[in-house]
Every structure is written in structure tokens, then in C-alpha cells.
Amino acid sequence: MSAENKVILVTGGSGLIGKAIEEVVKQEKQAYENETWIFISSKDADLCNKEQTQKLFEKHKPTHVIHLAAMVGGLFHNMAHNLDFLRNNLAINDNILHTSFEFGVKKVVSCLSTCIFPDKTTYPIDETMVHNGPPHPSNFGYSYAKRMIDVSNKAYHEQHGCMFTSVIPCNVFGPHDNYNLQSSHVIPALIRKMSDAIERGDETYTVFGSGKPLRQFIYSMDLAKLFLWVLREYHSVEPIVLSVDEVDEVSIAEAAEVIKKSINFKGDLSYDTSKPDGQYKKTASNKKLRSHLPNFQFTKFEDAMKESVQWYIDNKDSARK
Ligand code: NAP
Ligand code: GDP
């Protein structure tokens, strides 16, 4: 194998973002023949366990790692399990980063999130503000574990010269999402529940919360393309926000209307304001991304939603529930 060849291990390869990266890599296969891609799930190794993590690295000998694996969930799952989010994610991240160091991995790209920024802040938030104050109380376990990835990346760089970096995606949606109603994010939850409402012939669908919170949603296929660019072209330890533009931020109510149209639910939407809203907004600036890729075209929200809804309808029985 020549020095140029890369063995890229993708942790969390069975998840929403991992599956999108697998699909994009498949589409561009001819162009990057020097890359061998390995997508793994928790069935290959429990990454909370150091020995299993080491065995995985011994088996595949990766030169590069895209680290996606994490305990992940929507607002309600986070609120109920802050300790588990903290402990599992601290363990997974420490195992991946330290094993990558031990095996001389050339580059690791890990995943933060716009959810982990300070709750009380100015907008738009950017890469320099990750540690500037406590996160929203609903997801502090997840947030502090994620923030420690950035701290670790800088420490590995300072002490050992490692190129371990991270990206900060906004809310993600697409095929292969998690449709489990206890743990899902808002878009897969609404797709599944409106589909069930259609099957039952319901005349109303009740969205949790006021519908007023604002979110930037990125299509998993767009995010996958940006991940590949970061792996190949972005050579800095400093994190980079991977988000749609600020003007593309939508309210939960607007997102619900787009889902309603895509899935063809004919009933009315109502809002249960006794349920929590979570963070009101977390508007992120993609100025740094745009300075590198000024012409990157994001898929229109409505088009991406149609594809995501169609995927769910086609895969209802096998989808993660
Ligand atoms: P996901 O669909 O829930 O997938 C999670 C992945 O992690 C699965 O492949 C799962 O494997 C794996 N995993 C979980 N625990 C593991 C363990 N102990 N050992 C090994 N593998 C384990 O997640 P996602 O939405 O693709 O998220 C990927 C990354 O992006 C995460 O780091 C997340 O924090 C970040 N992110 C997500 C969003 C979003 O809106 N979804 C936004 C910003 C950032 P199994 O399939 O075997 O369970
Ligand atoms: P967040 O962006 O990290 O807060 O996570 P979510 O993807 O869980 O989005 C939460 C927002 O969507 C909150 O404002 C919720 O009130 C609202 N929401 C409305 N219905 C649902 C639902 O069925 N599930 C979830 N997870 N959120 C919902």
C-alpha cells in the first residue's frame, strides 16, 4: 500500500450521518480509489469499552477516523438521561481519541453539535464560542461530553502534534434516521407520528411545544459531502460549523407544515404548549464554511424533506424504531 492510501474507519456507520456518508462515498467511488472505507456499528465493538475499541483498531488499522458514534437523542431523551449521555459519550470519545493516538492515526474528524453552545449567548453563535458559558439545562450531559472533544483535540495537538479536529453540525435529518419515539429528534418523530395518524384516519396531529423554537436543519446527504471535504481538505484542529445559512432557519411549526405537505396529511396541526420547547434557538454562523466553500449548494428543505419522507414510507418496517 503506498503512503497515499487511506483506510478510513467511520464509527457510528449505521446511523443517520454514517449511512449518508456511505451513500455519498458509493456515488463518488471512481474518483477516490486510494480510499478504503470501513463503516462500523455497535455490533462491531462497544466503544464504551477500551479493549473492544483497541481490538477494532488492531483489526482495521485505520489511517483516518470519522468519529460519529455517540449516545444521541432528541430533547425529551436528553432531559431524562443527562447522566447516561455524559458518561457514555465521555467514555466513547476518550476511547476513540486515545486509541487513535496509540495507533498513530493521521487524522480524526469528530462530531460536536450546535446544541452544545452556551444557552445565554449572542447570535449568531460561531466556532469561537463553544466554551463561553453553561449549555441549555435540558442537555448538559451531552453538551459537556461533546465540549471535551474540542478540549482533547487541542491537548492531543499541543502535547503530541495530532491532527484531531471536529465539526459542528446543526440539526440533521434524512434517510436512516431514528424513528423511536422515546429517543428521536423532532423531524423523524413528526414523520413517524403523522404517518401513523394518516393510517388511523386522525383529523388532528398535535405537535409538542409551542412550535415557535427556531432550528437550522441540514440534509444528511449535504452534511455527508461536507464531512468528506473536511476529511480531505480542512487541515485545522479548530472546529468548523457545518450548517445551512442563517436565512434558512425555520420554526418547528414551519418544519411541521413542510412534513405535513410531504406526507400528505390532510388534517389540522395543533400545539401542546404543556410540553417543553427546549432551547428557543441556536442560530449558528456558517461564515467560516462559506469562506472555504462559497458556492456549496444545500438541498432545498422541501426537496430534502420529500426524499426523507419517501425513504420512511419505503422502509417503514425495517426503519429504526
Ligand atoms: P444515530 O443515527 O443515532 O447513530 C448513532 C451511531 O452511534 C450508530 O451507528 C450507533 O450504532 C453508534 N453507537 C452508539 N453507541 C455506541 C457504542 N457504545 N459503541 C459503538 N457504536 C455506538 O446518530 P447520528 O444522528 O448519525 O449522529 C452521529 C453524530 O453526529 C453523533 O456524534 C451526534 O452527536 C452528531 N450530531 C447529530 C445531529 C443530529 O441532528 N442527528 C446533530 C449534530 C451532531 P448502532 O446502530 O449499532 O446502535
Ligand atoms: P433539539 O433541537 O436539540 O432541541 O432537539 P429536537 O430535535 O428533539 O427538537 C426539539 C424541538 O422540537 C422542541 O421545540 C420540541 O418541543 C419540538 N417537538 C415537537 N414535537 C416533537 C416530538 O415529537 N419529538 C421531539 N423530539 N421534539 C418535538
mmCIF file of C-alpha atoms and ligand atoms in Angstrom:
data_model
loop_
_atom_site.group_PDB
_atom_site.id
_atom_site.type_symbol
_atom_site.label_atom_id
_atom_site.label_comp_id
_atom_site.label_asym_id
_atom_site.label_seq_id
_atom_site.Cartn_x
_atom_site.Cartn_y
_atom_site.Cartn_z
ATOM 1 C CA MET A 1 0.000 0.000 0.000
ATOM 2 C CA SER A 2 1.519 3.364 -0.996
ATOM 3 C CA ALA A 3 1.853 6.216 1.518
ATOM 4 C CA GLU A 4 -1.082 7.955 -0.141
ATOM 5 C CA ASN A 5 -3.545 5.182 0.600
ATOM 6 C CA LYS A 6 -6.097 5.807 3.322
ATOM 7 C CA VAL A 7 -8.043 3.366 5.481
ATOM 8 C CA ILE A 8 -10.947 5.392 6.844
ATOM 9 C CA LEU A 9 -12.846 3.983 9.809
ATOM 10 C CA VAL A 10 -16.299 5.504 10.346
ATOM 11 C CA THR A 11 -17.657 4.961 13.854
ATOM 12 C CA GLY A 12 -21.438 5.266 14.061
ATOM 13 C CA GLY A 13 -21.527 3.940 10.474
ATOM 14 C CA SER A 14 -25.046 2.516 10.906
ATOM 15 C CA GLY A 15 -26.572 5.844 11.981
ATOM 16 C CA LEU A 16 -28.196 8.783 10.193
ATOM 17 C CA ILE A 17 -24.946 10.543 9.240
ATOM 18 C CA GLY A 18 -22.871 7.363 8.808
ATOM 19 C CA LYS A 19 -25.344 5.947 6.275
ATOM 20 C CA ALA A 20 -25.349 9.241 4.357
ATOM 21 C CA ILE A 21 -21.537 9.249 4.177
ATOM 22 C CA GLU A 22 -21.628 5.626 2.971
ATOM 23 C CA GLU A 23 -24.078 6.607 0.217
ATOM 24 C CA VAL A 24 -22.044 9.636 -0.930
ATOM 25 C CA VAL A 25 -18.811 7.586 -0.940
ATOM 26 C CA LYS A 26 -20.583 4.954 -3.055
ATOM 27 C CA GLN A 27 -21.679 7.624 -5.546
ATOM 28 C CA GLU A 28 -18.144 9.029 -5.985
ATOM 29 C CA LYS A 29 -16.279 5.682 -5.773
ATOM 30 C CA GLN A 30 -14.288 6.025 -9.016
ATOM 31 C CA ALA A 31 -12.750 9.342 -8.035
ATOM 32 C CA TYR A 32 -11.034 8.189 -4.829
ATOM 33 C CA GLU A 33 -9.608 4.728 -5.467
ATOM 34 C CA ASN A 34 -6.886 5.264 -2.825
ATOM 35 C CA GLU A 35 -9.508 5.257 -0.051
ATOM 36 C CA THR A 36 -10.751 2.129 1.739
ATOM 37 C CA TRP A 37 -13.856 2.837 3.822
ATOM 38 C CA ILE A 38 -14.965 0.809 6.843
ATOM 39 C CA PHE A 39 -18.333 1.585 8.409
ATOM 40 C CA ILE A 40 -18.884 0.105 11.863
ATOM 41 C CA SER A 41 -21.748 -0.063 14.344
ATOM 42 C CA SER A 42 -22.076 -1.085 17.998
ATOM 43 C CA LYS A 43 -22.278 -4.695 16.741
ATOM 44 C CA ASP A 44 -18.594 -4.467 15.718
ATOM 45 C CA ALA A 45 -17.466 -3.014 19.050
ATOM 46 C CA ASP A 46 -18.901 -1.336 22.123
ATOM 47 C CA LEU A 47 -16.836 1.837 22.010
ATOM 48 C CA CYS A 48 -17.538 2.474 25.713
ATOM 49 C CA ASN A 49 -15.148 -0.458 26.219
ATOM 50 C CA LYS A 50 -11.434 0.277 25.766
ATOM 51 C CA GLU A 51 -10.393 -3.329 24.955
ATOM 52 C CA GLN A 52 -13.065 -3.699 22.283
ATOM 53 C CA THR A 53 -12.016 -0.348 20.821
ATOM 54 C CA GLN A 54 -8.360 -1.445 20.679
ATOM 55 C CA LYS A 55 -9.294 -4.774 19.050
ATOM 56 C CA LEU A 56 -11.242 -2.871 16.401
ATOM 57 C CA PHE A 57 -8.213 -0.695 15.606
ATOM 58 C CA GLU A 58 -5.925 -3.766 15.563
ATOM 59 C CA LYS A 59 -8.278 -5.403 13.064
ATOM 60 C CA HIS A 60 -8.702 -2.478 10.652
ATOM 61 C CA LYS A 61 -5.530 -0.411 11.228
ATOM 62 C CA PRO A 62 -7.181 2.868 10.205
ATOM 63 C CA THR A 63 -5.086 5.787 8.958
ATOM 64 C CA HIS A 64 -8.085 8.142 9.319
ATOM 65 C CA VAL A 65 -11.182 8.112 11.535
ATOM 66 C CA ILE A 66 -14.534 9.832 11.123
ATOM 67 C CA HIS A 67 -15.926 9.581 14.629
ATOM 68 C CA LEU A 68 -19.734 9.730 14.692
ATOM 69 C CA ALA A 69 -20.639 7.117 17.309
ATOM 70 C CA ALA A 70 -22.412 8.620 20.274
ATOM 71 C CA MET A 71 -25.422 8.304 22.515
ATOM 72 C CA VAL A 72 -27.706 10.627 20.515
ATOM 73 C CA GLY A 73 -31.291 11.736 21.069
ATOM 74 C CA GLY A 74 -33.898 14.450 20.895
ATOM 75 C CA LEU A 75 -34.935 16.914 23.582
ATOM 76 C CA PHE A 76 -37.068 14.505 25.635
ATOM 77 C CA HIS A 77 -34.480 11.695 25.654
ATOM 78 C CA ASN A 78 -31.760 14.134 26.786
ATOM 79 C CA MET A 79 -33.919 15.582 29.582
ATOM 80 C CA ALA A 80 -34.487 12.112 31.047
ATOM 81 C CA HIS A 81 -30.901 10.768 30.722
ATOM 82 C CA ASN A 82 -28.347 13.541 31.238
ATOM 83 C CA LEU A 83 -26.052 11.275 33.292
ATOM 84 C CA ASP A 84 -26.050 8.480 30.681
ATOM 85 C CA PHE A 85 -25.379 10.985 27.890
ATOM 86 C CA LEU A 86 -22.431 12.383 29.865
ATOM 87 C CA ARG A 87 -20.840 9.064 30.895
ATOM 88 C CA ASN A 88 -21.342 7.094 27.672
ATOM 89 C CA ASN A 89 -20.138 9.898 25.448
ATOM 90 C CA LEU A 90 -17.127 10.744 27.631
ATOM 91 C CA ALA A 91 -16.131 7.051 27.529
ATOM 92 C CA ILE A 92 -16.678 6.610 23.763
ATOM 93 C CA ASN A 93 -14.800 9.813 22.897
ATOM 94 C CA ASP A 94 -11.850 9.098 25.192
ATOM 95 C CA ASN A 95 -11.547 5.545 23.843
ATOM 96 C CA ILE A 96 -11.629 6.685 20.209
ATOM 97 C CA LEU A 97 -9.240 9.602 20.590
ATOM 98 C CA HIS A 98 -6.725 7.788 22.773
ATOM 99 C CA THR A 99 -6.765 4.615 20.671
ATOM 100 C CA SER A 100 -6.326 6.777 17.560
ATOM 101 C CA PHE A 101 -3.277 8.335 19.230
ATOM 102 C CA GLU A 102 -1.875 4.923 20.223
ATOM 103 C CA PHE A 103 -2.279 3.598 16.672
ATOM 104 C CA GLY A 104 -0.777 6.693 15.019
ATOM 105 C CA VAL A 105 -3.976 7.650 13.184
ATOM 106 C CA LYS A 106 -3.156 10.632 10.920
ATOM 107 C CA LYS A 107 -6.448 12.438 11.232
ATOM 108 C CA VAL A 108 -9.629 12.145 13.309
ATOM 109 C CA VAL A 109 -12.756 14.154 12.491
ATOM 110 C CA SER A 110 -15.196 14.063 15.422
ATOM 111 C CA CYS A 111 -18.677 15.451 15.683
ATOM 112 C CA LEU A 112 -19.851 18.218 18.002
ATOM 113 C CA SER A 113 -23.284 19.872 17.584
ATOM 114 C CA THR A 114 -24.850 23.330 17.658
ATOM 115 C CA CYS A 115 -26.858 22.015 20.692
ATOM 116 C CA ILE A 116 -23.772 22.246 22.900
ATOM 117 C CA PHE A 117 -23.200 26.007 22.724
ATOM 118 C CA PRO A 118 -23.855 28.302 25.712
ATOM 119 C CA ASP A 119 -27.540 28.822 26.420
ATOM 120 C CA LYS A 120 -27.186 32.511 27.223
ATOM 121 C CA THR A 121 -25.269 33.969 24.323
ATOM 122 C CA THR A 122 -25.308 36.399 21.438
ATOM 123 C CA TYR A 123 -26.340 35.285 17.948
ATOM 124 C CA PRO A 124 -25.178 34.013 15.597
ATOM 125 C CA ILE A 125 -23.029 31.563 17.514
ATOM 126 C CA ASP A 126 -19.700 30.605 15.957
ATOM 127 C CA GLU A 127 -16.751 28.263 16.438
ATOM 128 C CA THR A 128 -15.016 30.572 18.955
ATOM 129 C CA MET A 129 -17.937 30.428 21.442
ATOM 130 C CA VAL A 130 -18.210 26.711 22.295
ATOM 131 C CA HIS A 131 -16.915 27.085 25.877
ATOM 132 C CA ASN A 132 -18.277 30.561 26.702
ATOM 133 C CA GLY A 133 -20.930 29.596 29.261
ATOM 134 C CA PRO A 134 -23.174 26.760 30.505
ATOM 135 C CA PRO A 135 -25.205 24.832 27.902
ATOM 136 C CA HIS A 136 -29.014 24.631 27.983
ATOM 137 C CA PRO A 137 -30.007 22.631 31.112
ATOM 138 C CA SER A 138 -32.045 20.146 29.036
ATOM 139 C CA ASN A 139 -28.921 18.536 27.515
ATOM 140 C CA PHE A 140 -25.992 19.463 29.731
ATOM 141 C CA GLY A 141 -24.688 15.861 29.911
ATOM 142 C CA TYR A 142 -24.408 15.529 26.120
ATOM 143 C CA SER A 143 -23.060 19.071 25.789
ATOM 144 C CA TYR A 144 -20.210 18.833 28.284
ATOM 145 C CA ALA A 145 -19.143 15.430 26.893
ATOM 146 C CA LYS A 146 -19.074 16.921 23.372
ATOM 147 C CA ARG A 147 -17.206 20.044 24.503
ATOM 148 C CA MET A 148 -14.474 17.794 25.956
ATOM 149 C CA ILE A 149 -13.766 16.508 22.418
ATOM 150 C CA ASP A 150 -12.606 20.004 21.481
ATOM 151 C CA VAL A 151 -10.539 20.253 24.680
ATOM 152 C CA SER A 152 -8.992 16.809 23.960
ATOM 153 C CA ASN A 153 -8.267 17.672 20.321
ATOM 154 C CA LYS A 154 -6.297 20.740 21.401
ATOM 155 C CA ALA A 155 -4.448 18.791 24.119
ATOM 156 C CA TYR A 156 -3.501 15.948 21.711
ATOM 157 C CA HIS A 157 -2.276 18.557 19.252
ATOM 158 C CA GLU A 158 -0.286 20.525 21.815
ATOM 159 C CA GLN A 159 1.328 17.521 23.507
ATOM 160 C CA HIS A 160 1.683 15.107 20.568
ATOM 161 C CA GLY A 161 1.124 17.090 17.346
ATOM 162 C CA CYS A 162 -2.018 15.070 16.443
ATOM 163 C CA MET A 163 -4.431 16.312 13.732
ATOM 164 C CA PHE A 164 -7.651 15.582 15.612
ATOM 165 C CA THR A 165 -10.382 18.038 14.655
ATOM 166 C CA SER A 166 -14.159 18.388 14.910
ATOM 167 C CA VAL A 167 -17.177 19.650 13.022
ATOM 168 C CA ILE A 168 -20.271 21.346 14.447
ATOM 169 C CA PRO A 169 -23.403 20.338 12.509
ATOM 170 C CA CYS A 170 -26.792 21.963 13.071
ATOM 171 C CA ASN A 171 -29.871 19.691 13.372
ATOM 172 C CA VAL A 172 -29.629 16.829 10.858
ATOM 173 C CA PHE A 173 -32.370 14.817 9.134
ATOM 174 C CA GLY A 174 -32.644 12.310 6.286
ATOM 175 C CA PRO A 175 -32.952 8.618 5.411
ATOM 176 C CA HIS A 176 -31.974 6.072 8.117
ATOM 177 C CA ASP A 177 -32.936 8.442 10.938
ATOM 178 C CA ASN A 178 -34.001 7.204 14.372
ATOM 179 C CA TYR A 179 -37.831 6.886 14.489
ATOM 180 C CA ASN A 180 -38.014 5.585 18.074
ATOM 181 C CA LEU A 181 -40.491 7.881 19.779
ATOM 182 C CA GLN A 182 -38.673 7.831 23.133
ATOM 183 C CA SER A 183 -35.361 8.993 21.702
ATOM 184 C CA SER A 184 -35.963 10.571 18.281
ATOM 185 C CA HIS A 185 -35.349 14.126 17.119
ATOM 186 C CA VAL A 186 -38.266 16.275 16.029
ATOM 187 C CA ILE A 187 -38.268 15.564 12.257
ATOM 188 C CA PRO A 188 -38.253 11.742 12.400
ATOM 189 C CA ALA A 189 -40.742 11.898 15.303
ATOM 190 C CA LEU A 190 -43.157 14.008 13.253
ATOM 191 C CA ILE A 191 -42.721 11.903 10.109
ATOM 192 C CA ARG A 192 -43.495 8.703 12.011
ATOM 193 C CA LYS A 193 -46.356 10.142 14.057
ATOM 194 C CA MET A 194 -48.049 11.852 11.091
ATOM 195 C CA SER A 195 -47.731 8.624 9.092
ATOM 196 C CA ASP A 196 -49.399 6.744 11.979
ATOM 197 C CA ALA A 197 -52.076 9.472 12.194
ATOM 198 C CA ILE A 198 -52.872 9.017 8.476
ATOM 199 C CA GLU A 199 -53.183 5.243 8.972
ATOM 200 C CA ARG A 200 -55.606 5.775 11.880
ATOM 201 C CA GLY A 201 -57.576 8.412 9.964
ATOM 202 C CA ASP A 202 -56.965 11.118 12.629
ATOM 203 C CA GLU A 203 -58.237 14.610 11.857
ATOM 204 C CA THR A 204 -55.670 16.435 14.041
ATOM 205 C CA TYR A 205 -51.999 15.970 14.749
ATOM 206 C CA THR A 206 -50.641 17.541 17.953
ATOM 207 C CA VAL A 207 -47.078 18.846 17.801
ATOM 208 C CA PHE A 208 -45.263 19.008 21.177
ATOM 209 C CA GLY A 209 -44.434 22.503 22.462
ATOM 210 C CA SER A 210 -45.378 25.895 21.050
ATOM 211 C CA GLY A 211 -43.921 25.352 17.562
ATOM 212 C CA LYS A 212 -42.057 28.642 17.990
ATOM 213 C CA PRO A 213 -38.454 27.464 18.569
ATOM 214 C CA LEU A 214 -36.141 28.051 15.618
ATOM 215 C CA ARG A 215 -33.778 25.490 14.105
ATOM 216 C CA GLN A 216 -31.346 25.201 11.201
ATOM 217 C CA PHE A 217 -31.868 21.785 9.600
ATOM 218 C CA ILE A 218 -29.258 20.233 7.291
ATOM 219 C CA TYR A 219 -30.000 17.295 4.974
ATOM 220 C CA SER A 220 -27.800 14.319 5.889
ATOM 221 C CA MET A 221 -26.621 13.958 2.250
ATOM 222 C CA ASP A 222 -25.371 17.566 2.209
ATOM 223 C CA LEU A 223 -23.673 17.076 5.569
ATOM 224 C CA ALA A 224 -22.022 13.886 4.274
ATOM 225 C CA LYS A 225 -20.482 15.808 1.345
ATOM 226 C CA LEU A 226 -19.175 18.434 3.762
ATOM 227 C CA PHE A 227 -17.718 15.724 6.035
ATOM 228 C CA LEU A 228 -15.742 14.338 3.077
ATOM 229 C CA TRP A 229 -14.437 17.807 2.305
ATOM 230 C CA VAL A 230 -13.326 18.244 5.949
ATOM 231 C CA LEU A 231 -11.569 14.868 5.905
ATOM 232 C CA ARG A 232 -9.707 15.639 2.682
ATOM 233 C CA GLU A 233 -9.240 19.415 2.672
ATOM 234 C CA TYR A 234 -9.713 21.012 6.113
ATOM 235 C CA HIS A 235 -6.427 20.899 7.998
ATOM 236 C CA SER A 236 -7.015 22.645 11.334
ATOM 237 C CA VAL A 237 -7.651 21.444 14.878
ATOM 238 C CA GLU A 238 -10.174 24.267 15.354
ATOM 239 C CA PRO A 239 -13.798 23.140 14.898
ATOM 240 C CA ILE A 240 -15.866 24.245 11.901
ATOM 241 C CA VAL A 241 -19.638 24.806 11.834
ATOM 242 C CA LEU A 242 -21.378 22.736 9.118
ATOM 243 C CA SER A 243 -24.773 24.371 8.810
ATOM 244 C CA VAL A 244 -27.197 25.804 6.314
ATOM 245 C CA ASP A 245 -27.233 29.591 6.036
ATOM 246 C CA GLU A 246 -28.829 31.706 8.780
ATOM 247 C CA VAL A 247 -31.641 32.778 6.424
ATOM 248 C CA ASP A 248 -32.671 29.134 6.113
ATOM 249 C CA GLU A 249 -33.569 28.804 9.800
ATOM 250 C CA VAL A 250 -37.194 27.644 10.269
ATOM 251 C CA SER A 251 -39.570 27.357 13.210
ATOM 252 C CA ILE A 252 -40.736 23.945 14.431
ATOM 253 C CA ALA A 253 -44.208 24.947 13.191
ATOM 254 C CA GLU A 254 -42.835 25.679 9.688
ATOM 255 C CA ALA A 255 -40.989 22.352 9.676
ATOM 256 C CA ALA A 256 -44.210 20.595 10.771
ATOM 257 C CA GLU A 257 -46.097 22.203 7.844
ATOM 258 C CA VAL A 258 -43.434 21.022 5.366
ATOM 259 C CA ILE A 259 -43.664 17.467 6.784
ATOM 260 C CA LYS A 260 -47.476 17.612 6.645
ATOM 261 C CA LYS A 261 -47.307 18.569 2.957
ATOM 262 C CA SER A 262 -44.631 15.987 2.073
ATOM 263 C CA ILE A 263 -46.517 13.144 3.750
ATOM 264 C CA ASN A 264 -49.894 14.424 2.567
ATOM 265 C CA PHE A 265 -51.572 14.604 5.981
ATOM 266 C CA LYS A 266 -54.899 16.321 5.319
ATOM 267 C CA GLY A 267 -55.824 17.054 8.947
ATOM 268 C CA ASP A 268 -55.003 20.079 11.131
ATOM 269 C CA LEU A 269 -51.934 20.694 13.253
ATOM 270 C CA SER A 270 -52.353 21.787 16.863
ATOM 271 C CA TYR A 271 -49.739 22.569 19.534
ATOM 272 C CA ASP A 272 -49.439 21.164 23.066
ATOM 273 C CA THR A 273 -47.815 24.005 25.000
ATOM 274 C CA SER A 274 -47.704 21.906 28.185
ATOM 275 C CA LYS A 275 -44.747 20.073 26.567
ATOM 276 C CA PRO A 276 -41.276 21.700 26.716
ATOM 277 C CA ASP A 277 -39.865 23.803 23.890
ATOM 278 C CA GLY A 278 -36.206 23.241 24.780
ATOM 279 C CA GLN A 279 -33.743 25.848 23.507
ATOM 280 C CA TYR A 280 -35.553 28.695 21.763
ATOM 281 C CA LYS A 281 -32.853 28.948 19.122
ATOM 282 C CA LYS A 282 -29.214 28.127 18.453
ATOM 283 C CA THR A 283 -28.650 30.103 15.269
ATOM 284 C CA ALA A 284 -25.147 29.347 14.013
ATOM 285 C CA SER A 285 -22.980 31.233 11.552
ATOM 286 C CA ASN A 286 -21.524 29.210 8.670
ATOM 287 C CA LYS A 287 -19.243 32.111 7.685
ATOM 288 C CA LYS A 288 -16.099 30.009 8.161
ATOM 289 C CA LEU A 289 -17.518 27.214 5.977
ATOM 290 C CA ARG A 290 -18.609 29.764 3.367
ATOM 291 C CA SER A 291 -15.090 31.282 3.353
ATOM 292 C CA HIS A 292 -13.823 27.869 2.142
ATOM 293 C CA LEU A 293 -16.819 26.751 0.044
ATOM 294 C CA PRO A 294 -18.694 29.903 -1.055
ATOM 295 C CA ASN A 295 -20.663 28.056 -3.743
ATOM 296 C CA PHE A 296 -21.761 24.945 -1.854
ATOM 297 C CA GLN A 297 -25.407 24.284 -2.739
ATOM 298 C CA PHE A 298 -27.607 22.989 0.067
ATOM 299 C CA THR A 299 -30.601 20.879 -0.981
ATOM 300 C CA LYS A 300 -33.861 22.840 -0.641
ATOM 301 C CA PHE A 301 -35.520 21.972 2.695
ATOM 302 C CA GLU A 302 -38.773 20.948 0.954
ATOM 303 C CA ASP A 303 -36.946 18.667 -1.524
ATOM 304 C CA ALA A 304 -34.831 17.051 1.198
ATOM 305 C CA MET A 305 -37.993 16.507 3.268
ATOM 306 C CA LYS A 306 -39.765 14.820 0.337
ATOM 307 C CA GLU A 307 -36.839 12.396 -0.051
ATOM 308 C CA SER A 308 -36.726 11.742 3.704
ATOM 309 C CA VAL A 309 -40.474 11.106 3.936
ATOM 310 C CA GLN A 310 -40.330 8.825 0.878
ATOM 311 C CA TRP A 311 -37.474 6.859 2.469
ATOM 312 C CA TYR A 312 -39.547 6.367 5.620
ATOM 313 C CA ILE A 313 -42.598 5.240 3.647
ATOM 314 C CA ASP A 314 -40.476 2.775 1.629
ATOM 315 C CA ASN A 315 -38.675 1.437 4.735
ATOM 316 C CA LYS A 316 -41.325 1.707 7.441
ATOM 317 C CA ASP A 317 -40.967 -1.916 8.540
ATOM 318 C CA SER A 318 -37.177 -2.018 8.756
ATOM 319 C CA ALA A 319 -36.584 1.569 9.988
ATOM 320 C CA ARG A 320 -35.059 2.049 13.438
ATOM 321 C CA LYS A 321 -37.952 2.253 15.890
HETATM 322 P P1 NAP B 1 -27.547 7.969 15.210
HETATM 323 O O1 NAP B 1 -28.308 7.870 13.946
HETATM 324 O O2 NAP B 1 -28.278 7.873 16.496
HETATM 325 O O3 NAP B 1 -26.404 6.850 15.195
HETATM 326 C C1 NAP B 1 -25.588 6.666 16.301
HETATM 327 C C2 NAP B 1 -24.485 5.739 15.893
HETATM 328 O O4 NAP B 1 -23.601 5.548 17.007
HETATM 329 C C3 NAP B 1 -24.987 4.346 15.483
HETATM 330 O O5 NAP B 1 -24.192 3.885 14.416
HETATM 331 C C4 NAP B 1 -24.743 3.522 16.739
HETATM 332 O O6 NAP B 1 -24.552 2.134 16.471
HETATM 333 C C5 NAP B 1 -23.437 4.145 17.217
HETATM 334 N N1 NAP B 1 -23.187 3.917 18.639
HETATM 335 C C6 NAP B 1 -23.909 4.396 19.692
HETATM 336 N N2 NAP B 1 -23.386 3.937 20.842
HETATM 337 C C7 NAP B 1 -22.308 3.162 20.511
HETATM 338 C C8 NAP B 1 -21.383 2.388 21.255
HETATM 339 N N3 NAP B 1 -21.416 2.335 22.595
HETATM 340 N N4 NAP B 1 -20.441 1.699 20.580
HETATM 341 C C9 NAP B 1 -20.386 1.742 19.228
HETATM 342 N N5 NAP B 1 -21.221 2.446 18.472
HETATM 343 C C10 NAP B 1 -22.192 3.137 19.104
HETATM 344 O O7 NAP B 1 -26.691 9.285 15.283
HETATM 345 P P2 NAP B 1 -26.456 10.427 14.179
HETATM 346 O O8 NAP B 1 -27.631 11.319 14.216
HETATM 347 O O9 NAP B 1 -25.990 9.806 12.909
HETATM 348 O O10 NAP B 1 -25.260 11.227 14.864
HETATM 349 C C11 NAP B 1 -23.898 10.983 14.515
HETATM 350 C C12 NAP B 1 -23.040 12.033 15.221
HETATM 351 O O11 NAP B 1 -23.482 13.331 14.837
HETATM 352 C C13 NAP B 1 -23.135 11.988 16.745
HETATM 353 O O12 NAP B 1 -21.848 12.202 17.281
HETATM 354 C C14 NAP B 1 -24.079 13.132 17.082
HETATM 355 O O13 NAP B 1 -23.812 13.645 18.359
HETATM 356 C C15 NAP B 1 -23.742 14.118 15.986
HETATM 357 N N6 NAP B 1 -24.804 15.101 15.644
HETATM 358 C C16 NAP B 1 -26.050 14.652 15.297
HETATM 359 C C17 NAP B 1 -27.043 15.576 14.994
HETATM 360 C C18 NAP B 1 -28.442 15.164 14.606
HETATM 361 O O14 NAP B 1 -29.306 16.046 14.460
HETATM 362 N N7 NAP B 1 -28.719 13.870 14.420
HETATM 363 C C19 NAP B 1 -26.743 16.948 15.034
HETATM 364 C C20 NAP B 1 -25.459 17.359 15.376
HETATM 365 C C21 NAP B 1 -24.500 16.412 15.676
HETATM 366 P P3 NAP B 1 -25.845 1.130 16.450
HETATM 367 O O15 NAP B 1 -26.585 1.428 15.177
HETATM 368 O O16 NAP B 1 -25.231 -0.223 16.437
HETATM 369 O O17 NAP B 1 -26.639 1.435 17.675
HETATM 370 P P1 GDP B 2 -33.193 19.933 19.812
HETATM 371 O O1 GDP B 2 -33.103 20.666 18.517
HETATM 372 O O2 GDP B 2 -31.868 19.501 20.322
HETATM 373 O O3 GDP B 2 -33.981 20.706 20.830
HETATM 374 O O4 GDP B 2 -33.923 18.540 19.598
HETATM 375 P P2 GDP B 2 -35.239 18.007 18.868
HETATM 376 O O5 GDP B 2 -34.918 17.565 17.503
HETATM 377 O O6 GDP B 2 -35.760 16.994 19.818
HETATM 378 O O7 GDP B 2 -36.243 19.232 18.712
HETATM 379 C C1 GDP B 2 -36.921 19.688 19.812
HETATM 380 C C2 GDP B 2 -37.962 20.740 19.444
HETATM 381 O O8 GDP B 2 -38.995 20.142 18.655
HETATM 382 C C3 GDP B 2 -38.609 21.282 20.707
HETATM 383 O O9 GDP B 2 -39.020 22.604 20.496
HETATM 384 C C4 GDP B 2 -39.808 20.353 20.861
HETATM 385 O O10 GDP B 2 -40.845 20.934 21.642
HETATM 386 C C5 GDP B 2 -40.244 20.188 19.395
HETATM 387 N N1 GDP B 2 -41.007 18.954 19.149
HETATM 388 C C6 GDP B 2 -42.296 18.947 18.742
HETATM 389 N N2 GDP B 2 -42.751 17.683 18.642
HETATM 390 C C7 GDP B 2 -41.709 16.869 18.976
HETATM 391 C C8 GDP B 2 -41.563 15.459 19.043
HETATM 392 O O11 GDP B 2 -42.496 14.676 18.794
HETATM 393 N N3 GDP B 2 -40.322 14.978 19.379
HETATM 394 C C9 GDP B 2 -39.271 15.808 19.637
HETATM 395 N N4 GDP B 2 -38.067 15.277 19.930
HETATM 396 N N5 GDP B 2 -39.386 17.159 19.613
HETATM 397 C C10 GDP B 2 -40.589 17.681 19.284
#
